[in-house]
Coordinates of N, CA and C and ligand atoms in Angstrom, one line a residue:
M251 N 157.6 64.4 -30.9 CA 157.2 63.5 -29.9 C 155.8 62.8 -30.5
R252 N 155.8 61.4 -30.4 CA 154.8 60.7 -30.7 C 153.6 60.9 -29.6
R253 N 152.4 61.2 -30.2 CA 151.2 61.3 -29.2 C 150.5 59.8 -29.1
P254 N 150.5 59.4 -27.8 CA 149.9 58.0 -27.6 C 148.4 57.8 -28.0
I255 N 148.0 56.5 -28.3 CA 146.8 56.0 -28.8 C 146.2 55.2 -27.6
I256 N 145.2 55.1 -27.2 CA 144.5 54.1 -26.4 C 143.3 53.7 -27.1
A257 N 143.3 52.6 -27.7 CA 142.2 52.0 -28.5 C 141.8 50.9 -27.8
G258 N 140.2 50.5 -27.7 CA 139.5 49.7 -27.1 C 139.0 48.6 -28.4
N259 N 139.3 47.4 -28.3 CA 138.9 46.6 -29.3 C 137.9 45.6 -28.7
W260 N 136.7 45.8 -29.0 CA 135.3 45.2 -28.3 C 135.1 43.9 -28.8
K261 N 135.6 43.6 -30.2 CA 135.4 42.2 -30.6 C 133.8 41.8 -30.5
L262 N 133.6 40.7 -30.3 CA 131.9 40.3 -30.7 C 131.1 40.8 -29.2
Y263 N 131.1 41.9 -28.8 CA 130.6 42.2 -27.6 C 129.7 43.5 -27.8
K264 N 128.6 43.8 -27.2 CA 127.9 45.0 -27.0 C 126.6 44.9 -28.0
T265 N 125.7 45.2 -27.6 CA 124.5 45.7 -28.3 C 124.7 47.1 -28.5
V266 N 123.6 47.8 -29.4 CA 123.7 49.2 -30.0 C 123.4 50.0 -28.6
R267 N 122.5 49.7 -27.7 CA 122.0 50.1 -26.3 C 123.0 50.1 -25.4
E268 N 124.0 48.9 -25.3 CA 124.9 49.0 -24.3 C 126.4 50.0 -25.0
T269 N 126.4 49.9 -26.4 CA 127.2 50.9 -26.9 C 127.3 52.4 -26.7
V270 N 125.8 52.7 -26.6 CA 125.5 54.4 -26.4 C 125.7 54.3 -25.3
Q271 N 125.3 53.5 -24.2 CA 125.4 53.7 -22.9 C 127.0 53.8 -22.4
F272 N 127.6 52.8 -22.9 CA 129.2 52.9 -22.5 C 129.8 54.5 -22.9
I273 N 129.4 55.0 -24.0 CA 130.2 55.9 -24.4 C 129.6 57.4 -23.5
E274 N 128.4 57.3 -23.5 CA 127.9 58.3 -22.4 C 128.6 58.4 -21.0
Q275 N 128.8 57.0 -20.7 CA 129.6 57.0 -19.5 C 130.9 57.2 -19.5
L276 N 131.7 57.0 -20.5 CA 133.0 57.1 -20.9 C 133.3 58.6 -20.9
K277 N 132.4 59.4 -21.7 CA 132.8 60.8 -22.0 C 133.3 61.8 -21.0
P278 N 132.7 61.7 -19.8 CA 132.9 62.6 -18.7 C 134.2 62.0 -17.9
L279 N 134.8 60.6 -18.2 CA 135.8 60.1 -17.4 C 137.1 60.5 -18.3
V280 N 137.0 61.0 -19.5 CA 138.1 61.0 -20.4 C 138.2 62.4 -21.0
Q281 N 137.2 63.4 -20.5 CA 137.1 64.4 -21.2 C 138.5 65.4 -20.9
E282 N 139.0 65.2 -20.2 CA 140.3 65.9 -19.9 C 141.4 65.3 -20.1
S283 N 141.3 64.3 -20.8 CA 142.5 63.4 -21.1 C 143.0 63.9 -22.4
K284 N 144.0 64.9 -22.3 CA 144.4 65.6 -23.5 C 145.9 64.9 -24.1
H285 N 146.4 64.1 -23.2 CA 147.5 63.5 -23.6 C 147.7 62.2 -24.4
C286 N 146.5 61.9 -24.9 CA 146.4 60.9 -25.9 C 145.3 60.9 -26.8
D287 N 145.2 60.1 -27.8 CA 144.2 59.7 -28.8 C 143.4 58.6 -28.1
I288 N 142.1 58.7 -28.2 CA 141.2 57.7 -27.7 C 140.3 56.9 -28.8
A289 N 140.5 55.9 -29.0 CA 139.3 55.1 -29.9 C 138.6 53.8 -29.4
I290 N 137.6 53.6 -29.9 CA 136.7 52.4 -29.4 C 136.2 51.9 -30.9
A291 N 136.4 50.6 -30.7 CA 135.9 49.5 -31.9 C 134.7 48.7 -31.7
P292 N 133.6 49.3 -31.7 CA 132.5 48.4 -31.5 C 132.1 47.6 -32.6
P293 N 131.1 46.7 -32.4 CA 130.8 45.9 -33.7 C 130.1 46.6 -34.6
F294 N 130.3 46.2 -35.8 CA 129.6 46.9 -37.1 C 128.2 47.6 -36.5
T295 N 127.4 46.7 -36.3 CA 125.9 46.9 -35.8 C 125.9 48.5 -35.0
A296 N 126.6 48.6 -34.2 CA 126.6 49.7 -33.5 C 127.7 51.1 -33.7
L297 N 127.9 51.0 -34.8 CA 129.0 51.9 -35.3 C 128.6 53.2 -35.5
A298 N 127.3 53.3 -36.4 CA 126.5 54.7 -36.7 C 126.2 55.2 -35.1
R299 N 125.7 54.6 -34.3 CA 125.0 55.1 -33.2 C 126.2 55.5 -32.3
A300 N 127.2 54.7 -32.3 CA 128.4 54.9 -31.4 C 128.9 56.5 -31.9
A301 N 129.2 56.7 -33.3 CA 129.6 58.0 -33.5 C 128.9 59.1 -33.2
S302 N 127.4 59.1 -33.5 CA 126.4 59.9 -33.1 C 126.9 60.3 -31.5
A303 N 126.9 59.3 -30.8 CA 127.3 59.5 -29.3 C 128.3 60.0 -29.0
A304 N 129.6 59.9 -29.8 CA 130.7 60.3 -29.5 C 131.1 61.5 -30.1
A305 N 129.9 61.9 -30.9 CA 130.3 63.4 -31.7 C 130.5 64.6 -30.7
G306 N 131.6 65.3 -31.3 CA 131.8 66.4 -30.3 C 132.8 66.0 -29.1
S307 N 133.2 64.6 -29.0 CA 134.1 64.3 -27.9 C 135.5 64.0 -28.5
N308 N 136.2 63.7 -27.7 CA 137.6 63.4 -27.7 C 137.6 61.9 -28.2
I309 N 136.7 61.0 -28.5 CA 136.5 59.8 -28.6 C 136.6 59.3 -30.0
W310 N 137.3 58.7 -30.8 CA 137.4 58.1 -32.0 C 136.3 57.1 -32.2
I311 N 135.7 56.8 -33.1 CA 135.3 55.3 -33.3 C 135.9 54.6 -34.8
A312 N 136.0 53.3 -34.4 CA 137.0 52.5 -35.4 C 136.0 51.3 -35.5
G313 N 136.5 50.9 -37.0 CA 135.9 49.7 -37.2 C 136.8 48.3 -36.8
Q314 N 136.3 47.3 -36.8 CA 137.3 46.3 -36.4 C 137.8 45.4 -37.6
D315 N 137.3 45.9 -38.7 CA 137.6 44.9 -40.1 C 136.9 45.9 -41.2
L316 N 137.4 45.4 -42.2 CA 136.6 45.9 -43.6 C 136.9 45.3 -44.6
F317 N 136.3 45.5 -45.7 CA 136.6 44.6 -47.0 C 137.1 45.5 -48.0
W318 N 138.2 45.1 -49.0 CA 138.8 46.1 -49.7 C 138.1 46.7 -50.8
E319 N 136.9 46.0 -51.3 CA 136.4 46.7 -52.5 C 135.5 47.7 -51.7
K320 N 135.0 48.6 -52.7 CA 134.0 49.8 -52.2 C 132.7 49.2 -52.3
E321 N 132.1 48.6 -53.3 CA 131.0 47.9 -53.4 C 131.1 46.6 -54.3
G322 N 129.7 46.0 -54.3 CA 129.8 45.0 -55.2 C 129.2 43.6 -54.8
A323 N 129.2 42.6 -55.3 CA 128.5 41.3 -54.9 C 129.2 40.7 -54.0
F324 N 129.3 41.1 -52.7 CA 130.4 40.6 -51.6 C 129.3 40.5 -50.3
T325 N 128.5 39.5 -50.3 CA 127.6 39.4 -49.3 C 128.5 39.2 -48.1
G326 N 127.5 40.1 -46.9 CA 128.2 40.1 -45.7 C 129.2 41.0 -45.6
E327 N 130.1 41.9 -46.4 CA 131.2 42.5 -46.1 C 130.6 44.1 -46.0
V328 N 131.7 44.6 -45.6 CA 131.5 46.2 -45.1 C 132.7 47.0 -45.7
S329 N 132.6 47.9 -46.3 CA 133.6 48.6 -47.2 C 134.3 49.7 -46.4
A330 N 135.3 50.2 -46.7 CA 136.1 51.2 -45.8 C 135.2 52.5 -46.3
P331 N 134.8 53.1 -47.3 CA 133.7 54.1 -47.3 C 132.6 54.0 -46.8
M332 N 132.0 52.7 -46.4 CA 130.7 52.6 -45.5 C 131.2 52.9 -44.1
L333 N 132.3 52.5 -43.7 CA 132.8 52.8 -42.2 C 133.0 54.2 -42.2
A334 N 133.6 54.9 -43.1 CA 133.7 56.2 -43.2 C 132.2 57.1 -42.9
D335 N 131.4 56.7 -43.9 CA 130.1 57.1 -43.9 C 129.3 56.8 -42.4
A336 N 129.5 55.7 -41.9 CA 128.8 55.5 -40.6 C 129.5 56.3 -39.3
G337 N 130.6 57.0 -39.7 CA 131.3 58.1 -38.6 C 132.6 57.6 -38.1
C338 N 133.3 56.4 -38.8 CA 134.4 56.0 -38.4 C 135.7 56.7 -38.6
Q339 N 136.5 57.0 -37.8 CA 137.9 57.5 -38.1 C 138.9 56.7 -38.6
C340 N 139.0 55.6 -37.8 CA 139.9 54.6 -38.0 C 139.3 52.9 -38.3
C341 N 140.3 52.1 -38.4 CA 139.8 50.9 -38.6 C 140.8 50.1 -38.1
I342 N 140.5 48.8 -37.4 CA 141.7 47.7 -37.2 C 141.9 46.9 -38.2
I343 N 142.9 46.5 -38.5 CA 143.2 45.7 -39.7 C 144.3 44.3 -39.3
G344 N 143.7 43.1 -39.8 CA 144.6 42.3 -39.6 C 144.9 41.5 -38.3
H345 N 143.9 42.0 -37.4 CA 143.8 41.1 -36.0 C 144.1 39.7 -36.0
S346 N 144.9 39.4 -35.2 CA 145.1 37.8 -35.1 C 144.1 37.0 -35.4
E347 N 143.0 37.4 -34.6 CA 141.8 36.5 -34.6 C 141.1 36.5 -36.1
R348 N 141.4 37.4 -37.0 CA 140.9 37.5 -38.3 C 141.8 36.7 -39.2
R349 N 143.1 36.5 -38.7 CA 144.0 35.6 -39.4 C 143.8 34.2 -39.1
Q350 N 143.4 34.0 -37.7 CA 143.3 32.5 -37.2 C 142.0 32.1 -37.5
Y351 N 140.8 32.7 -37.5 CA 139.6 32.0 -37.5 C 138.9 32.4 -39.0
F352 N 139.4 33.4 -39.6 CA 138.8 33.8 -41.0 C 140.0 34.0 -42.1
S353 N 141.0 33.2 -41.7 CA 142.1 32.9 -42.7 C 142.6 34.2 -43.6
E354 N 142.6 35.3 -42.6 CA 143.3 36.3 -43.4 C 144.7 36.2 -43.7
T355 N 145.2 36.7 -44.7 CA 146.6 36.6 -45.2 C 147.3 37.8 -45.2
N356 N 148.6 37.8 -45.3 CA 149.2 39.2 -45.5 C 148.8 40.1 -46.6
D357 N 148.4 39.4 -47.6 CA 148.0 40.0 -48.9 C 146.6 40.8 -48.7
M358 N 145.9 40.1 -48.0 CA 144.6 40.8 -47.5 C 144.7 41.8 -46.8
V359 N 145.6 41.7 -45.8 CA 145.9 42.8 -44.9 C 146.4 44.0 -45.7
K360 N 147.2 43.7 -46.5 CA 147.5 45.0 -47.5 C 146.5 45.4 -48.3
R361 N 145.4 45.0 -48.7 CA 144.5 45.4 -49.6 C 143.6 46.2 -48.7
K362 N 143.4 45.6 -47.5 CA 142.4 46.3 -46.7 C 143.0 47.7 -46.1
T363 N 144.4 47.7 -45.9 CA 145.2 48.9 -45.3 C 145.0 49.8 -46.7
Q364 N 145.3 49.8 -47.7 CA 145.2 50.6 -48.9 C 143.7 51.2 -48.9
A365 N 142.7 50.1 -48.9 CA 141.3 50.7 -49.0 C 141.2 51.5 -47.7
A366 N 141.5 51.2 -46.5 CA 141.2 52.2 -45.4 C 141.8 53.3 -45.9
L367 N 142.9 53.4 -46.2 CA 143.7 54.9 -46.4 C 143.0 55.7 -47.6
A368 N 142.5 54.9 -48.7 CA 141.9 55.7 -49.9 C 140.4 56.3 -49.2
A369 N 139.9 55.7 -48.3 CA 138.5 56.3 -47.7 C 139.1 57.3 -46.6
G370 N 140.2 57.7 -46.4 CA 140.5 58.4 -45.1 C 140.3 58.0 -43.9
L371 N 140.5 56.7 -43.6 CA 140.4 56.2 -42.3 C 142.1 55.9 -42.0
M372 N 142.2 55.8 -40.6 CA 143.6 55.7 -40.2 C 143.4 54.0 -39.9
P373 N 144.5 53.4 -40.7 CA 144.3 52.0 -40.2 C 145.1 51.6 -39.1
I374 N 144.7 50.5 -38.3 CA 145.6 49.9 -37.3 C 146.0 48.6 -37.6
V375 N 147.2 48.7 -38.0 CA 147.3 47.3 -38.7 C 148.3 46.2 -37.5
C376 N 147.6 45.2 -37.4 CA 148.0 44.4 -36.4 C 148.9 43.3 -36.8
V377 N 150.1 43.1 -36.1 CA 151.1 42.1 -36.3 C 151.5 41.5 -35.1
G378 N 151.8 40.0 -35.2 CA 152.0 39.3 -33.7 C 152.3 37.8 -34.4
E379 N 153.2 37.3 -33.2 CA 153.5 35.8 -33.4 C 152.7 34.9 -32.5
T380 N 152.7 33.7 -32.8 CA 152.0 32.7 -32.0 C 153.0 32.2 -30.9
L381 N 152.4 31.4 -29.9 CA 153.4 31.0 -29.0 C 154.1 29.8 -29.6
A382 N 153.8 29.1 -30.5 CA 154.7 28.1 -31.1 C 155.8 29.1 -31.9
E383 N 155.5 30.2 -32.6 CA 156.5 30.7 -33.3 C 157.3 31.4 -32.4
R384 N 157.2 31.8 -31.2 CA 158.0 32.5 -30.3 C 158.9 31.4 -29.8
E385 N 158.3 30.2 -29.6 CA 159.0 29.0 -28.8 C 160.2 28.7 -29.9
A386 N 159.8 28.6 -31.0 CA 160.6 28.1 -32.0 C 161.7 29.3 -32.5
G387 N 161.6 30.3 -31.7 CA 162.7 31.4 -31.9 C 162.4 32.2 -33.4
D388 N 161.2 32.2 -33.8 CA 161.0 32.8 -35.1 C 160.2 34.0 -35.0
T389 N 160.1 34.8 -33.9 CA 159.4 36.0 -33.8 C 159.9 36.8 -34.8
N390 N 161.1 37.3 -34.8 CA 161.4 38.2 -35.8 C 161.2 38.2 -37.1
R391 N 161.4 36.9 -37.5 CA 161.0 36.4 -38.9 C 159.8 36.7 -39.2
V392 N 158.6 36.3 -38.3 CA 157.4 36.5 -38.6 C 156.8 38.0 -38.7
I393 N 157.4 38.5 -37.8 CA 157.0 40.1 -37.7 C 157.7 40.8 -39.1
R394 N 158.7 40.2 -39.5 CA 159.3 41.1 -40.8 C 158.4 40.6 -41.7
I395 N 158.1 39.3 -42.1 CA 157.2 38.8 -43.3 C 155.8 39.7 -43.0
Q396 N 155.2 39.8 -41.9 CA 154.0 40.4 -41.9 C 154.1 41.8 -42.2
F397 N 155.3 42.4 -41.9 CA 155.4 44.0 -42.2 C 155.7 44.0 -43.7
E398 N 156.6 43.2 -44.3 CA 156.8 43.3 -45.5 C 155.7 43.2 -46.5
E399 N 155.2 41.8 -46.3 CA 154.1 41.6 -47.2 C 152.8 42.4 -47.0
S400 N 152.7 43.1 -45.9 CA 151.4 44.0 -46.0 C 151.4 45.2 -46.1
L401 N 152.9 46.0 -45.6 CA 153.0 47.4 -45.6 C 154.1 47.7 -46.7
N402 N 155.0 47.0 -47.1 CA 156.0 47.5 -47.7 C 155.6 48.3 -49.3
D403 N 154.4 47.8 -49.7 CA 154.0 48.6 -50.9 C 153.5 49.8 -50.8
L404 N 153.1 50.4 -49.4 CA 152.6 51.6 -49.2 C 153.6 52.6 -49.9
T405 N 153.1 53.9 -50.0 CA 153.7 54.8 -50.3 C 154.4 55.5 -49.1
V406 N 155.5 56.5 -48.9 CA 156.0 56.8 -47.6 C 154.9 57.8 -47.0
Q407 N 154.2 58.5 -48.0 CA 153.1 59.6 -47.7 C 152.0 58.6 -46.9
D408 N 151.5 57.7 -47.4 CA 150.7 56.7 -46.8 C 151.2 56.3 -45.4
F409 N 152.2 55.8 -45.7 CA 152.8 55.0 -44.4 C 152.8 55.9 -42.9
F410 N 152.8 57.3 -43.4 CA 152.9 58.4 -42.2 C 151.3 58.2 -41.4
R411 N 150.3 57.9 -42.1 CA 149.2 57.7 -42.0 C 148.5 56.5 -41.1
I412 N 149.5 55.3 -40.8 CA 149.1 54.4 -40.4 C 149.8 54.1 -38.8
V413 N 148.9 53.1 -38.2 CA 149.4 52.8 -37.1 C 149.8 51.3 -36.9
I414 N 150.6 51.0 -36.3 CA 150.9 49.5 -36.0 C 150.6 49.0 -34.6
A415 N 149.7 47.8 -34.5 CA 149.9 47.4 -33.4 C 150.5 46.0 -33.1
Y416 N 151.3 45.7 -32.1 CA 152.0 44.6 -32.0 C 151.2 43.6 -30.8
E417 N 150.6 42.7 -31.3 CA 149.9 41.9 -30.6 C 150.2 40.5 -30.5
P418 N 151.3 40.0 -29.6 CA 151.6 38.4 -29.5 C 150.2 37.8 -29.4
V419 N 150.2 37.0 -30.1 CA 148.9 36.0 -30.1 C 148.7 35.4 -28.7
W420 N 149.8 34.9 -28.0 CA 150.0 34.2 -27.0 C 149.5 35.2 -25.8
A421 N 149.5 36.3 -25.9 CA 149.1 37.2 -24.9 C 147.6 38.0 -24.7
I422 N 146.9 37.4 -25.9 CA 145.7 37.8 -26.2 C 144.6 37.2 -25.5
G423 N 143.9 37.9 -24.5 CA 143.0 37.2 -23.8 C 143.4 36.2 -22.7
T424 N 144.4 36.0 -22.5 CA 145.3 34.8 -21.7 C 145.6 35.3 -20.3
G425 N 145.5 36.8 -20.2 CA 146.2 37.2 -19.0 C 147.5 37.3 -19.0
R426 N 148.3 36.7 -19.9 CA 149.6 36.8 -19.9 C 150.4 37.7 -20.7
T427 N 150.5 38.9 -20.2 CA 150.9 39.9 -20.8 C 152.4 39.9 -21.4
A428 N 152.8 40.5 -22.2 CA 154.3 40.4 -22.7 C 155.0 41.3 -21.6
T429 N 156.4 40.9 -21.1 CA 156.6 42.0 -20.4 C 157.2 43.4 -21.2
P430 N 157.2 44.4 -20.4 CA 157.6 45.6 -21.4 C 158.7 45.3 -22.1
E431 N 159.8 44.6 -21.5 CA 160.9 44.3 -22.4 C 160.7 43.7 -23.6
M432 N 160.0 42.6 -23.1 CA 159.6 41.8 -24.7 C 159.0 42.7 -25.5
A433 N 158.0 43.4 -25.2 CA 157.4 44.2 -25.9 C 158.1 45.2 -26.9
V434 N 159.0 45.7 -26.1 CA 159.9 46.8 -26.6 C 160.8 46.1 -27.7
E435 N 161.4 45.0 -27.3 CA 162.2 44.2 -28.1 C 161.6 44.3 -29.7
V436 N 160.3 43.7 -29.8 CA 159.6 43.7 -31.0 C 159.2 45.2 -31.7
H437 N 158.7 46.1 -30.5 CA 158.6 47.6 -31.3 C 159.7 48.0 -32.0
K438 N 161.1 47.7 -31.4 CA 162.4 48.2 -31.7 C 162.6 47.7 -33.2
Q439 N 162.3 46.5 -33.4 CA 162.3 45.8 -34.6 C 161.4 46.4 -35.8
I440 N 160.1 46.7 -35.3 CA 159.3 47.1 -36.2 C 159.6 48.7 -36.6
R441 N 160.2 49.6 -35.8 CA 160.6 50.6 -36.1 C 161.9 50.5 -37.0
Q442 N 162.5 49.6 -36.8 CA 163.7 49.3 -37.7 C 163.3 49.0 -39.0
L443 N 162.4 48.1 -39.2 CA 161.7 47.9 -40.4 C 161.2 49.1 -41.2
A444 N 160.5 49.8 -40.3 CA 159.9 51.1 -40.9 C 161.1 52.1 -41.3
Q445 N 162.1 51.8 -40.7 CA 163.3 53.0 -41.2 C 163.8 52.4 -42.5
Q446 N 164.0 51.2 -42.6 CA 164.7 50.7 -43.9 C 164.0 51.0 -45.0
R447 N 162.5 50.8 -44.8 CA 161.6 50.9 -45.9 C 161.1 52.4 -46.2
F448 N 160.8 53.2 -45.4 CA 160.1 54.4 -45.4 C 161.0 55.5 -45.0
G449 N 162.2 55.3 -44.3 CA 163.1 56.5 -43.9 C 162.9 56.9 -42.5
A450 N 163.9 57.6 -42.1 CA 164.1 58.0 -40.6 C 162.9 58.9 -40.2
E451 N 162.6 59.6 -41.1 CA 161.2 60.3 -40.3 C 159.9 59.7 -40.2
A452 N 159.7 58.9 -41.0 CA 158.4 58.3 -41.0 C 158.7 56.9 -39.8
S453 N 159.9 56.4 -39.9 CA 159.9 55.5 -38.7 C 159.5 56.2 -37.4
R454 N 160.6 57.4 -37.4 CA 160.5 58.0 -35.8 C 158.9 58.5 -35.5
E455 N 158.1 59.0 -36.6 CA 156.9 59.4 -36.2 C 156.0 58.1 -36.2
L456 N 156.2 57.0 -36.3 CA 155.4 55.9 -36.7 C 154.8 55.6 -35.0
R457 N 153.4 55.4 -34.9 CA 153.0 55.1 -33.6 C 152.8 53.5 -33.3
I458 N 153.6 52.8 -32.6 CA 153.3 51.6 -32.5 C 152.8 51.2 -31.0
L459 N 151.3 50.3 -31.0 CA 150.9 50.1 -29.7 C 151.0 48.8 -29.5
Y460 N 151.0 48.4 -28.2 CA 151.0 47.0 -28.0 C 149.4 46.5 -27.2
G461 N 149.5 45.3 -27.7 CA 148.1 44.5 -27.4 C 148.4 43.3 -26.8
G462 N 147.5 42.8 -25.9 CA 147.6 41.6 -25.3 C 147.7 41.8 -23.8
S463 N 146.4 41.7 -23.2 CA 146.3 41.6 -21.7 C 146.7 42.8 -21.1
V464 N 146.4 43.9 -21.8 CA 146.8 45.2 -21.1 C 145.6 45.7 -20.1
K465 N 145.8 45.8 -18.9 CA 144.9 46.2 -17.8 C 145.2 47.3 -17.2
P466 N 144.4 48.1 -16.3 CA 144.7 49.2 -15.4 C 145.9 48.9 -15.0
D467 N 146.3 47.7 -14.2 CA 147.5 47.7 -13.3 C 148.9 47.4 -14.1
N468 N 148.6 47.2 -15.5 CA 149.9 46.9 -16.1 C 150.4 48.0 -17.1
I469 N 149.3 48.9 -17.4 CA 149.5 50.0 -18.5 C 150.6 51.0 -18.1
K470 N 150.7 51.4 -17.0 CA 151.8 52.4 -16.6 C 153.3 51.7 -17.0
G471 N 153.6 50.4 -16.7 CA 154.8 50.0 -17.2 C 155.0 49.9 -18.6
L472 N 154.0 49.6 -19.3 CA 154.2 49.5 -20.6 C 154.4 50.8 -21.0
M473 N 153.7 52.0 -20.7 CA 153.7 53.3 -21.3 C 154.9 53.8 -21.0
A474 N 155.6 53.6 -19.9 CA 156.8 54.0 -19.4 C 158.0 53.7 -20.5
Q475 N 158.0 52.9 -21.6 CA 158.8 52.6 -22.6 C 158.6 53.5 -23.5
V476 N 159.8 54.1 -24.0 CA 159.7 55.2 -25.1 C 159.2 54.6 -26.5
D477 N 159.5 53.1 -26.6 CA 159.0 52.5 -27.9 C 157.8 52.2 -27.9
I478 N 157.0 52.4 -26.9 CA 155.4 51.9 -26.9 C 154.8 53.2 -26.9
D479 N 153.9 53.2 -28.0 CA 153.2 54.4 -28.0 C 151.8 54.7 -27.9
G480 N 151.2 53.4 -27.0 CA 149.9 53.1 -26.7 C 149.4 51.6 -26.7
A481 N 148.4 51.5 -26.6 CA 147.9 50.3 -26.2 C 146.4 50.0 -27.0
L482 N 146.6 48.8 -27.5 CA 145.1 48.3 -28.2 C 144.5 47.0 -27.0
V483 N 143.5 47.4 -26.6 CA 142.9 46.9 -25.3 C 141.6 45.9 -25.5
G484 N 141.6 44.6 -25.4 CA 140.6 44.0 -25.5 C 139.5 43.9 -24.1
G485 N 139.6 42.8 -23.4 CA 138.7 42.7 -22.2 C 138.5 43.8 -21.7
A486 N 139.6 44.3 -21.2 CA 139.7 45.6 -20.2 C 139.2 47.0 -20.7
S487 N 138.6 46.9 -22.0 CA 138.0 48.1 -22.8 C 136.5 48.1 -22.7
L488 N 135.8 46.9 -22.1 CA 134.6 46.7 -22.1 C 133.7 47.5 -21.0
K489 N 134.6 47.9 -20.0 CA 133.8 48.6 -18.8 C 134.4 50.2 -18.8
P490 N 133.5 50.9 -18.8 CA 133.9 52.6 -19.1 C 135.3 52.8 -17.8
D491 N 135.0 52.2 -16.5 CA 135.7 52.5 -15.4 C 137.1 51.9 -16.0
S492 N 137.3 50.8 -16.2 CA 138.6 50.1 -16.6 C 139.3 50.9 -17.8
F493 N 138.3 51.3 -18.8 CA 139.0 51.8 -20.0 C 139.4 53.0 -19.7
A494 N 138.9 53.5 -19.0 CA 139.1 55.3 -18.5 C 140.3 55.2 -17.6
S495 N 140.7 54.1 -16.9 CA 142.0 54.1 -16.1 C 143.0 53.7 -16.9
I496 N 142.8 53.1 -18.0 CA 143.9 52.8 -18.9 C 144.0 54.0 -19.9
V497 N 143.2 54.9 -20.0 CA 143.4 56.2 -20.9 C 144.1 57.1 -20.0
N498 N 143.8 57.1 -18.9 CA 144.4 58.0 -17.9 C 145.5 57.5 -17.1
F499 N 146.4 56.5 -17.7 CA 147.6 55.9 -17.2 C 148.3 56.7 -16.5
Ligands
13P1842 P1 143.1 41.4 -24.4 O1 143.1 42.8 -23.9 O2 141.5 40.7 -24.3 O3 143.8 40.5 -24.3 O4 142.9 41.4 -26.1 C1 143.8 42.1 -26.7 C2 143.4 42.4 -28.2 O5 143.3 41.3 -28.9 C3 143.2 43.6 -28.8 O6 142.8 43.9 -29.9

C-alpha cells in the first residue's frame, strides 16, 4: 500500500516570520494526520527556520529547487547538501515554472535528481504537458520523453527513493483542475513507464502525486483514485486551514 504525500509548494511567497507562523499554526491541525506524509516547500531564505519550527513534528521541509554541483563558483545557486544541512528532507525538481521561466531541460532535471539522491534528499520530480501539447494530442509523448530523459539513468535502487508529480501546466494556478479521470490516465502511463524501465515492484511502490489547482473541495475526488498517491499543492497551501483540510481529505 502506497502512503500518500500531501506537499505544499509555496513558490515565491512568505517571509521567514510568515513561514514560522504558518508552521506553528499548521502543527496542531495535522498532528493526528497519520494517514499521509506531509511536506512544505518554503523559499530558500526560510528553509532553516522552517525546519527548526517543524522539528519533532510530522511535517517535512522541502526545497523548491537545487543545483547539481555540491559547491563551486556558481553564483546564486544552492546545492543539495546545503538543503540537507538546512534541515530539508526532500526537494521539488523540474517544476514547470522552472522549465518555462528558467529554461530547465530534462537533462538538468536528471542531474538535479541525482544530486538530491546523493545528498539523501527525496526528489519530487515534476512532469507535465502544456495546453498546446495536450490539444495537439501530444501528452503521452511529452510525458514519456520527460520520464526517459530525466529518470531512465537512475538505478533501480535510487528509483525507489523518488516521487513523481504529474502537473499539467494548463492546470497550474488557473483554477482548471484536470478531472480525476484525466489525471489517472497519465498516472497510469507513468506507472507503466516505471514498470518497463525499473520493474514491477518499483512501479508498484512509486508514489505519483497530482498537482494543478488542488483545493479542499476537489482533493477527495482525486484521492479516491487508486493511481493518485497524493498532491502537490500551490495556492491552496499558503493558508494553514486550507492546507490542513487538504491533508485531512
Ligand atoms: P496551484 O495549486 O496553485 O495550481 O499550483 C500547483 C503547483 O504548481 C504546485 O507545484
